[in-house]
mmCIF file of C-alpha atoms in Angstrom:
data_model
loop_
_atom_site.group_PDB
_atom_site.id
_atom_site.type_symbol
_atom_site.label_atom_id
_atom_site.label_comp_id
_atom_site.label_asym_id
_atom_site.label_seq_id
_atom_site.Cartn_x
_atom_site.Cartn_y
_atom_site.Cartn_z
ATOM 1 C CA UNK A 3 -244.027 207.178 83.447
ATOM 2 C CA UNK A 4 -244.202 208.044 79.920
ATOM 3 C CA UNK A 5 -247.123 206.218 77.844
ATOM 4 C CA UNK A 6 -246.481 205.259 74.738
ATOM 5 C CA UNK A 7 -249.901 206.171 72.092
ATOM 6 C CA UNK A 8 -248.341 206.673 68.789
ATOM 7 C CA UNK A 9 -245.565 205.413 66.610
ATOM 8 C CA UNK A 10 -244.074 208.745 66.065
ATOM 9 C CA UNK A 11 -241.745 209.872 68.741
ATOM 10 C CA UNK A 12 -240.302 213.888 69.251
ATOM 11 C CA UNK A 13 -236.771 213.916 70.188
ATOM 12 C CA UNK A 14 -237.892 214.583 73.847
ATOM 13 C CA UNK A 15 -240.268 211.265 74.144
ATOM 14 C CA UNK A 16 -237.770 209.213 72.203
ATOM 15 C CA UNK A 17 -234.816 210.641 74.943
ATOM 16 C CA UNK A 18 -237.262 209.875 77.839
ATOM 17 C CA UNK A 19 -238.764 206.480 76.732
ATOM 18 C CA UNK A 20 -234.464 205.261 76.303
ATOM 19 C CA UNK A 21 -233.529 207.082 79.119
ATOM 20 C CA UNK A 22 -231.179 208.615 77.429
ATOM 21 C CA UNK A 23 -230.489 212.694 76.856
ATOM 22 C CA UNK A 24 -231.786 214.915 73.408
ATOM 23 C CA UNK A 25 -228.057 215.775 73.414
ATOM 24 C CA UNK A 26 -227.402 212.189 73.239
ATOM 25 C CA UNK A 27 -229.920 211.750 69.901
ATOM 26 C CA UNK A 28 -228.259 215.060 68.485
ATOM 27 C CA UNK A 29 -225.039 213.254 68.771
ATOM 28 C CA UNK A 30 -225.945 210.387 67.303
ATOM 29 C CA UNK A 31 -227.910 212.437 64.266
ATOM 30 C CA UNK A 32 -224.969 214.419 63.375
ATOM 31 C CA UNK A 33 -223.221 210.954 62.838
ATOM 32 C CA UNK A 34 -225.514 209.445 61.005
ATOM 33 C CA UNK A 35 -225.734 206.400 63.409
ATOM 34 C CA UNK A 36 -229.547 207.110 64.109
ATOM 35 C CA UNK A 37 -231.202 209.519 62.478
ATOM 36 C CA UNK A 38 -234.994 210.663 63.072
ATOM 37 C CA UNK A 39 -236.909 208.741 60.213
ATOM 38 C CA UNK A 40 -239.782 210.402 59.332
ATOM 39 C CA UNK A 41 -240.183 213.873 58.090
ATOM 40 C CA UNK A 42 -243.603 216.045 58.561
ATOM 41 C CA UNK A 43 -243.543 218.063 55.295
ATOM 42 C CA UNK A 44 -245.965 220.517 56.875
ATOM 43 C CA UNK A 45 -244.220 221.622 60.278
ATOM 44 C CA UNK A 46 -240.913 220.212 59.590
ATOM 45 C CA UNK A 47 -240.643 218.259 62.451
ATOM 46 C CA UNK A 48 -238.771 214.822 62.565
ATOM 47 C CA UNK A 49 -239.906 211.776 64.646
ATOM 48 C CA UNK A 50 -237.717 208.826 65.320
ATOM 49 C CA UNK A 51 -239.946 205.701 64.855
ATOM 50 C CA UNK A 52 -241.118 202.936 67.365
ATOM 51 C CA UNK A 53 -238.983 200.365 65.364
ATOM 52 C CA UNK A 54 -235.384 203.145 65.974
ATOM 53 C CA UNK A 55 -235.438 202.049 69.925
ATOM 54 C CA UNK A 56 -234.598 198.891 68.707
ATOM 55 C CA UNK A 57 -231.350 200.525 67.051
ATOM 56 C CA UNK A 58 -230.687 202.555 69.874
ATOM 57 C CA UNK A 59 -230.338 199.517 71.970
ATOM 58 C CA UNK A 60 -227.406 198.396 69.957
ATOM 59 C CA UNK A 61 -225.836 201.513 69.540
ATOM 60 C CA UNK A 62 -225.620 201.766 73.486
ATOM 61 C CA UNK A 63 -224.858 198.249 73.963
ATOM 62 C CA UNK A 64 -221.622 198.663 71.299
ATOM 63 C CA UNK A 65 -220.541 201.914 73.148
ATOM 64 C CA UNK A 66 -220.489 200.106 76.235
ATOM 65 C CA UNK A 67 -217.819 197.797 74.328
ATOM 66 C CA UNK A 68 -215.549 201.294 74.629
ATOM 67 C CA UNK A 69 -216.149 201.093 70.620
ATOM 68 C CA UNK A 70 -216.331 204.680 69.048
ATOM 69 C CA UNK A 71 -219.143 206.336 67.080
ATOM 70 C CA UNK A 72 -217.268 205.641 64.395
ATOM 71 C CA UNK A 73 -216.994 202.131 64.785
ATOM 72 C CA UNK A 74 -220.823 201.544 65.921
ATOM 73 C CA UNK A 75 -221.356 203.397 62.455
ATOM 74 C CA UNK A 76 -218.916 201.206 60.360
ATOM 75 C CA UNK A 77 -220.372 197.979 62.765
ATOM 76 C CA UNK A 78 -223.775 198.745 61.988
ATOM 77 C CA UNK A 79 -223.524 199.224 58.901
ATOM 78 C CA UNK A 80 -221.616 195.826 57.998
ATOM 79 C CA UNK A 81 -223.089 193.735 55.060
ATOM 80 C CA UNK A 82 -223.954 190.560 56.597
ATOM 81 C CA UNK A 83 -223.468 188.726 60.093
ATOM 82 C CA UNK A 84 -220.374 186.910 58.924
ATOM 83 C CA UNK A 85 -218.183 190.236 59.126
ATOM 84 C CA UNK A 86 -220.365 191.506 62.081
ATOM 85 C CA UNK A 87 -219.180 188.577 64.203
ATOM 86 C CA UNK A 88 -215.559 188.991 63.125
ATOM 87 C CA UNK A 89 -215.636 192.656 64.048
ATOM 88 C CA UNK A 90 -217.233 191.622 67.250
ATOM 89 C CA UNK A 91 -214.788 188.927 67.676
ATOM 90 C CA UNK A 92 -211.743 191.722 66.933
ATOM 91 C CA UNK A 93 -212.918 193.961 69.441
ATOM 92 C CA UNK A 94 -213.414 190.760 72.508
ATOM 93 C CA UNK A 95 -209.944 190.666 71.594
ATOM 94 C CA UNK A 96 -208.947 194.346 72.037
ATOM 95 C CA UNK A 97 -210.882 194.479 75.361
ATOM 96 C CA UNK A 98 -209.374 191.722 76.715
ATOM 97 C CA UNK A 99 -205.752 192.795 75.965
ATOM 98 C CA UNK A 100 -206.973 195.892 77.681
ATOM 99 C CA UNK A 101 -208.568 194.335 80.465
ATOM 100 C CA UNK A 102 -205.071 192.586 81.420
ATOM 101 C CA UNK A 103 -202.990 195.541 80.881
ATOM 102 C CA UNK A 104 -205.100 197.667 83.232
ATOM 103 C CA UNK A 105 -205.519 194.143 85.847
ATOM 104 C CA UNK A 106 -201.346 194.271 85.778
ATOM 105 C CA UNK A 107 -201.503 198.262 86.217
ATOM 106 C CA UNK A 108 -203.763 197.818 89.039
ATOM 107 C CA UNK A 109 -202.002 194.840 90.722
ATOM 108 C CA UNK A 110 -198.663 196.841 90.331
ATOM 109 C CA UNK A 111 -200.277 200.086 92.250
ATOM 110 C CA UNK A 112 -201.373 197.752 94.858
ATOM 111 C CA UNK A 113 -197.871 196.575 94.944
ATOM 112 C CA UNK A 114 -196.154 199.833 95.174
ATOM 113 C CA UNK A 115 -198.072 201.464 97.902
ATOM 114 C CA UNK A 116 -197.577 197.814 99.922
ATOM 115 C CA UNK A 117 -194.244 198.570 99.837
ATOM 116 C CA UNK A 118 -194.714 202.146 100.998
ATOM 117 C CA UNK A 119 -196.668 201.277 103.758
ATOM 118 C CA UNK A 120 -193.857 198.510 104.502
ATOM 119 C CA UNK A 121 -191.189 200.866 104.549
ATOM 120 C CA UNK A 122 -193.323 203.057 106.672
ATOM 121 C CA UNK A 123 -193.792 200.536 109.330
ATOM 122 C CA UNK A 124 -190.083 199.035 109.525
ATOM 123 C CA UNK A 125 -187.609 199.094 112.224
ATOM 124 C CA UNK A 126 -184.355 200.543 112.237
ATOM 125 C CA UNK A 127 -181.886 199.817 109.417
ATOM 126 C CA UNK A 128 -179.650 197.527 110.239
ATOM 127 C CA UNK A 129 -182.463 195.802 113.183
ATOM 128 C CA UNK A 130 -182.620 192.134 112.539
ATOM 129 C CA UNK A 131 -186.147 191.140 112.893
ATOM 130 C CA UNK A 132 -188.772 188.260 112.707
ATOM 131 C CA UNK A 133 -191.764 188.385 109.964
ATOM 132 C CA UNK A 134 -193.963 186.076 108.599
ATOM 133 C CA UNK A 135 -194.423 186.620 104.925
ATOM 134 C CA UNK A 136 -197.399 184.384 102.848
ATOM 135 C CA UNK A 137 -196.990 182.567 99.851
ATOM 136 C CA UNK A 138 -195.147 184.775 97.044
ATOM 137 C CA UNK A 139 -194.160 184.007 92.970
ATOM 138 C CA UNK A 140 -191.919 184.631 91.635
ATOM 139 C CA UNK A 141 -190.068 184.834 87.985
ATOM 140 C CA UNK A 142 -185.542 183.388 88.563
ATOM 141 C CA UNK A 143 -183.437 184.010 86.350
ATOM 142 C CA UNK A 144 -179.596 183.250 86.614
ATOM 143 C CA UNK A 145 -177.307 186.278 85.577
ATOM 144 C CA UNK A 146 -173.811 186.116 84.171
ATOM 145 C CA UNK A 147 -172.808 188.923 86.864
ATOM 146 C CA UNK A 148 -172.264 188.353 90.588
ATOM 147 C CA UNK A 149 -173.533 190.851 93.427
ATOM 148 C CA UNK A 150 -171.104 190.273 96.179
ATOM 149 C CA UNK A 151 -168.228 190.041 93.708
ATOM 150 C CA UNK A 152 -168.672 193.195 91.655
ATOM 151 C CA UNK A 153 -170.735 195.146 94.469
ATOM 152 C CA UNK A 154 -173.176 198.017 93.149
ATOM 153 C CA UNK A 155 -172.425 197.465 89.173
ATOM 154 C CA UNK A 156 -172.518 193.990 89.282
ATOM 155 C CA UNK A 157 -176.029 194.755 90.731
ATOM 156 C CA UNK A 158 -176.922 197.577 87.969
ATOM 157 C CA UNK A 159 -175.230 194.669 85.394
ATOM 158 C CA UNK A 160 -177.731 191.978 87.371
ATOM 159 C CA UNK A 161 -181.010 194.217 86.871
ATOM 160 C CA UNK A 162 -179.679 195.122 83.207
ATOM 161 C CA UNK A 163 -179.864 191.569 82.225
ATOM 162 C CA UNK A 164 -183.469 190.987 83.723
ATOM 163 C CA UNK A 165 -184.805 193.620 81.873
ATOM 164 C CA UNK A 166 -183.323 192.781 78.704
ATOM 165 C CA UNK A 167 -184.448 188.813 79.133
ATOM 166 C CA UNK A 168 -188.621 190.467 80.013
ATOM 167 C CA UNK A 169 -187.713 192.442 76.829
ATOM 168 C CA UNK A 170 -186.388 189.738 74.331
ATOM 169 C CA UNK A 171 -189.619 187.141 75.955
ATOM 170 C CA UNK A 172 -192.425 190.036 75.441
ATOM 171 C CA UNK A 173 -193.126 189.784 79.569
ATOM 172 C CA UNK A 174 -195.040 193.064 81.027
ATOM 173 C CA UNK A 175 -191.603 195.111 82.169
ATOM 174 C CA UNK A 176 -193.995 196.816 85.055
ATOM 175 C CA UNK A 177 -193.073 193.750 87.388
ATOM 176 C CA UNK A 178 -189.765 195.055 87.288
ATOM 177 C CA UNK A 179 -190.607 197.582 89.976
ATOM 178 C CA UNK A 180 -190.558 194.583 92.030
ATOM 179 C CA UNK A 181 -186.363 192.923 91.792
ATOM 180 C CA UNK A 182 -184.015 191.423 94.097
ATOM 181 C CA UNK A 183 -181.315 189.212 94.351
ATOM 182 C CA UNK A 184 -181.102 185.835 95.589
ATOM 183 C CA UNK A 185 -178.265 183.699 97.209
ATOM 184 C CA UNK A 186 -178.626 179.984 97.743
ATOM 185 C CA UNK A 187 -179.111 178.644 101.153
ATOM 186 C CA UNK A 188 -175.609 176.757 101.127
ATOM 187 C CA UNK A 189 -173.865 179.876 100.433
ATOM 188 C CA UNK A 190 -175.347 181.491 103.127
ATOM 189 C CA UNK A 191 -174.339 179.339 105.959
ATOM 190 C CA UNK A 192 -170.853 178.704 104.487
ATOM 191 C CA UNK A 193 -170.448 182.086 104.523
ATOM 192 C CA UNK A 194 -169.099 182.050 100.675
ATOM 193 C CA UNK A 195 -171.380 184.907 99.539
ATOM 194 C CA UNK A 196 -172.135 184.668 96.083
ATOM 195 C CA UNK A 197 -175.464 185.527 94.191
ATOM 196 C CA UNK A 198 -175.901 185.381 90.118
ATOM 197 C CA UNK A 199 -179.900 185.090 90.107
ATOM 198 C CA UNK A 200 -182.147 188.128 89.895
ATOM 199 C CA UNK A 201 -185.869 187.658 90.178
ATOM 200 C CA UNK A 202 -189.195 189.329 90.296
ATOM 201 C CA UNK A 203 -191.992 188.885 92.376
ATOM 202 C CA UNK A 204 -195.248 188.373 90.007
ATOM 203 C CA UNK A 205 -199.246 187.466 90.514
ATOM 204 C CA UNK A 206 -201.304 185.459 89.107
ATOM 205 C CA UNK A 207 -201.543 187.367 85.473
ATOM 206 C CA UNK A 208 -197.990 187.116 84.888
ATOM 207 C CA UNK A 209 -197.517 184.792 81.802
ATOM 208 C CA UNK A 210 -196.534 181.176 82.846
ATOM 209 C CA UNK A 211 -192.397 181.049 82.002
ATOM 210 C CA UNK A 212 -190.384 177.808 82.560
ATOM 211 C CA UNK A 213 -188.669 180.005 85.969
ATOM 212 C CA UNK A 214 -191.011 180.864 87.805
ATOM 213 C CA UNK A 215 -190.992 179.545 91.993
ATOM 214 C CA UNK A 216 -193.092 179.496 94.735
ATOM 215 C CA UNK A 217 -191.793 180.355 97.964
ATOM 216 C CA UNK A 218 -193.889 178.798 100.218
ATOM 217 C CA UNK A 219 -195.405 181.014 103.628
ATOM 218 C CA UNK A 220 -192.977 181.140 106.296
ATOM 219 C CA UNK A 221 -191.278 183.170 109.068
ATOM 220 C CA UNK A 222 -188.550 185.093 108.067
ATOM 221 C CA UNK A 223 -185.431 186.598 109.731
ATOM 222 C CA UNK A 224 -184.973 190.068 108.134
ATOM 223 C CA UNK A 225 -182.970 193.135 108.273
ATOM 224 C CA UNK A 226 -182.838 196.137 106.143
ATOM 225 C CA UNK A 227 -180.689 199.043 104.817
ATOM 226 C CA UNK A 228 -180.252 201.732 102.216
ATOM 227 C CA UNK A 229 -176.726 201.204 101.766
ATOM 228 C CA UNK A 230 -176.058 198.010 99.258
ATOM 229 C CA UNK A 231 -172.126 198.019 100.664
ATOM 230 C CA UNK A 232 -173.504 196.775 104.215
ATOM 231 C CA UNK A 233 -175.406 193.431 102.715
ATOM 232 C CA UNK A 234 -172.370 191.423 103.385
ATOM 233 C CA UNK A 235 -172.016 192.827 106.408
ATOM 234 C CA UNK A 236 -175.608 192.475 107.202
ATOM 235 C CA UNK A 237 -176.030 188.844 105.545
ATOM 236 C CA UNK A 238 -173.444 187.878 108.547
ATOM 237 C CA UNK A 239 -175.628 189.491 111.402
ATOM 238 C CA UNK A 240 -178.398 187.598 110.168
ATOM 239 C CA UNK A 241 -176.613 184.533 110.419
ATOM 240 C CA UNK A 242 -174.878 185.314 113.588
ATOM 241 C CA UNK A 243 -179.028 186.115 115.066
ATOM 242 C CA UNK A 244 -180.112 182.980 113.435
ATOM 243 C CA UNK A 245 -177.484 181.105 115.052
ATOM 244 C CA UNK A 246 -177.941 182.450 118.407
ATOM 245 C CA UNK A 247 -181.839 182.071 118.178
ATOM 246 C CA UNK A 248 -181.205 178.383 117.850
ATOM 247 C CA UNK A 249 -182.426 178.352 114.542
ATOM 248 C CA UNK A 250 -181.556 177.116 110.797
ATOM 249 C CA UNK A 251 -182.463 178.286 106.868
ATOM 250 C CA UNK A 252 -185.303 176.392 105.231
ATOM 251 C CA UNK A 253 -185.047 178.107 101.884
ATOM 252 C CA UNK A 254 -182.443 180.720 99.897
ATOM 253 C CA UNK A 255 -181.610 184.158 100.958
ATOM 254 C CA UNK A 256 -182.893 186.635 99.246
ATOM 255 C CA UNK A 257 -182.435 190.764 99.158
ATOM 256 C CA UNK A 258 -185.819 192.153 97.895
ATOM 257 C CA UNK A 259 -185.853 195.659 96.907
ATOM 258 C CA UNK A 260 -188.160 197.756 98.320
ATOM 259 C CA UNK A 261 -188.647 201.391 97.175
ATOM 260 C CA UNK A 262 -185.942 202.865 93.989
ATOM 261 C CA UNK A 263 -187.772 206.465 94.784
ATOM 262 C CA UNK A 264 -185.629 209.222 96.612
ATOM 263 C CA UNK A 265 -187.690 208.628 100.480
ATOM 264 C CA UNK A 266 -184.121 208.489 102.101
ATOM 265 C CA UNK A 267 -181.622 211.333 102.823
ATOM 266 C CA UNK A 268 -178.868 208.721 101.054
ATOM 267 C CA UNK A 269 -180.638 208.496 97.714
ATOM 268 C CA UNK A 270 -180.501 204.761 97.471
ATOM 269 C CA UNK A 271 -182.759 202.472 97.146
ATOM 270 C CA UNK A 272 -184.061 200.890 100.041
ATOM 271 C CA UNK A 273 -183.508 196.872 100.206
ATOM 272 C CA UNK A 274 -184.264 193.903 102.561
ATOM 273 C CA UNK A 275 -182.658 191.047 103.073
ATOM 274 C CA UNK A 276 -184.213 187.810 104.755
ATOM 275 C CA UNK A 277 -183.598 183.900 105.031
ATOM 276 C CA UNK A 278 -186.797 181.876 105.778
ATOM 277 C CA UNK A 279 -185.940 179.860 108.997
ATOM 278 C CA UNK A 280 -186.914 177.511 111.729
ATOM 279 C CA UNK A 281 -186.036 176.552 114.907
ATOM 280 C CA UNK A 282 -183.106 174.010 114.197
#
């Protein structure tokens, strides 16, 4: 433990008594953020002063803000605590921006390697099966194109038009890796397939918009495929399953996209369709 019995520091108690490194207090020389104060005429030597730890503490405190040596310099060297504040107040701002891109960023990983894992653990395509999914968001939007008229463009012409409206609103486009179609329930069982919405799924840090739903927890009848020609196809064995299960649709249809990277020998993307449902 390192005793303190003069005001004069070296470079080597002055690194030791901050816990900090002599390349550290070169650095911050060379910048002029803290510079050794007093000068011994007769060896040469500089010493940093008692009062300098107190100026080191800030300096490492505004670093930890992810502010440069530049800015602790122009920071510290403000004229009065008016502008010190607002500079403060500027950076808050900067971090926090930051903070919620890399939260998204984060979220969206999570997201992506859910889905691997998903596709990883599915059955069959073309398998109907039972899940139970939990609450999800997500963001509607209705589309002037429909799916099960146009087939594969009038998807492409779908997706198009939800990028452009997260675009034109300033919404974070990374929750588009997330898109699907839906089809309303009494479409479904009439068998009139027709879908004009696109969606995303989103969390909780997706701005509030005046579309976003809930879809509440429920079990779910699903099927997948990598081949967007066979939803119709499949949307019928669903129903003909759900029929012969004794069971009815409690909510829309929806086809949820899974994975747009090359996993399959087909080179489509991988989707899932699913009606919530319960025993009728």
């Amino acid at each position: 433990m390192l005793v303190l019995k003069k005001s004069l520091l070296q470079i080597g108690e002055m690194a030791k008594m901050n816990h900090v490194s002599t390349q550290t207090l070169r650095l911050y020389a060379k910048n002029r953020l803290l510079v050794p104060e007093y000068l011994d005429k007769e060896s040469g030597y500089r010493y940093y002063t008692l009062e300098q730890c107190a100026k080191l503490d800030l300096i490492r405190a505004l670093k930890s803000c992810r502010l440069s040596l530049e800015q602790i310099k122009y920071i510290i060297e403000l004229p009065s605590a008016k502008v010190l504040l607002e500079a403060l107040e500027e950076q808050t701002e900067a971090l926090t921006k930051e903070l919620y891109q890399l939260s998204v960023g984060r979220n969206n990983l999570l997201r992506i390697q859910k889905n691997l894992q998903v596709l990883n653990s599915l059955p069959p395509f073309g398998e109907v099966f039972f899940e139970y999914i939990p609450e999800r968001k997500m963001d509607l939007q209705q589309t002037d194109f429909d799916f099960f008229a146009l087939g594969y463009e009038g998807y492409e012409n779908m997706m198009l038009q939800m990028q452009n409206y997260l675009h034109e609103n300033k919404l974070p486009p990374s929750y588009f890796i997330n898109v699907g179609t839906m089809m309303k329930k009494e479409d479904f069982i009439s068998g009139s397939y027709t879908s004009h919405a696109a969606f995303i799924f989103v969390d909780e840090l997706y701005p509030k918009t005046e579309n976003l739903c809930t879809l509440v927890p429920n079990t779910y009848l699903s099927i997948t495929s990598d081949n967007p020609e066979q939803e119709a196809e499949y949307a019928h064995k669903l129903y003909t399953e759900m029929k012969r299960q004794n069971m009815e649709p409690c909510g829309d249809y929806l086809c949820e996209v899974l994975s747009q990277f090359p996993l399959s020998t087909s080179g489509k993307l991988i989707y899932k369709i699913q009606i919530p449902v319960h025993r009728a």
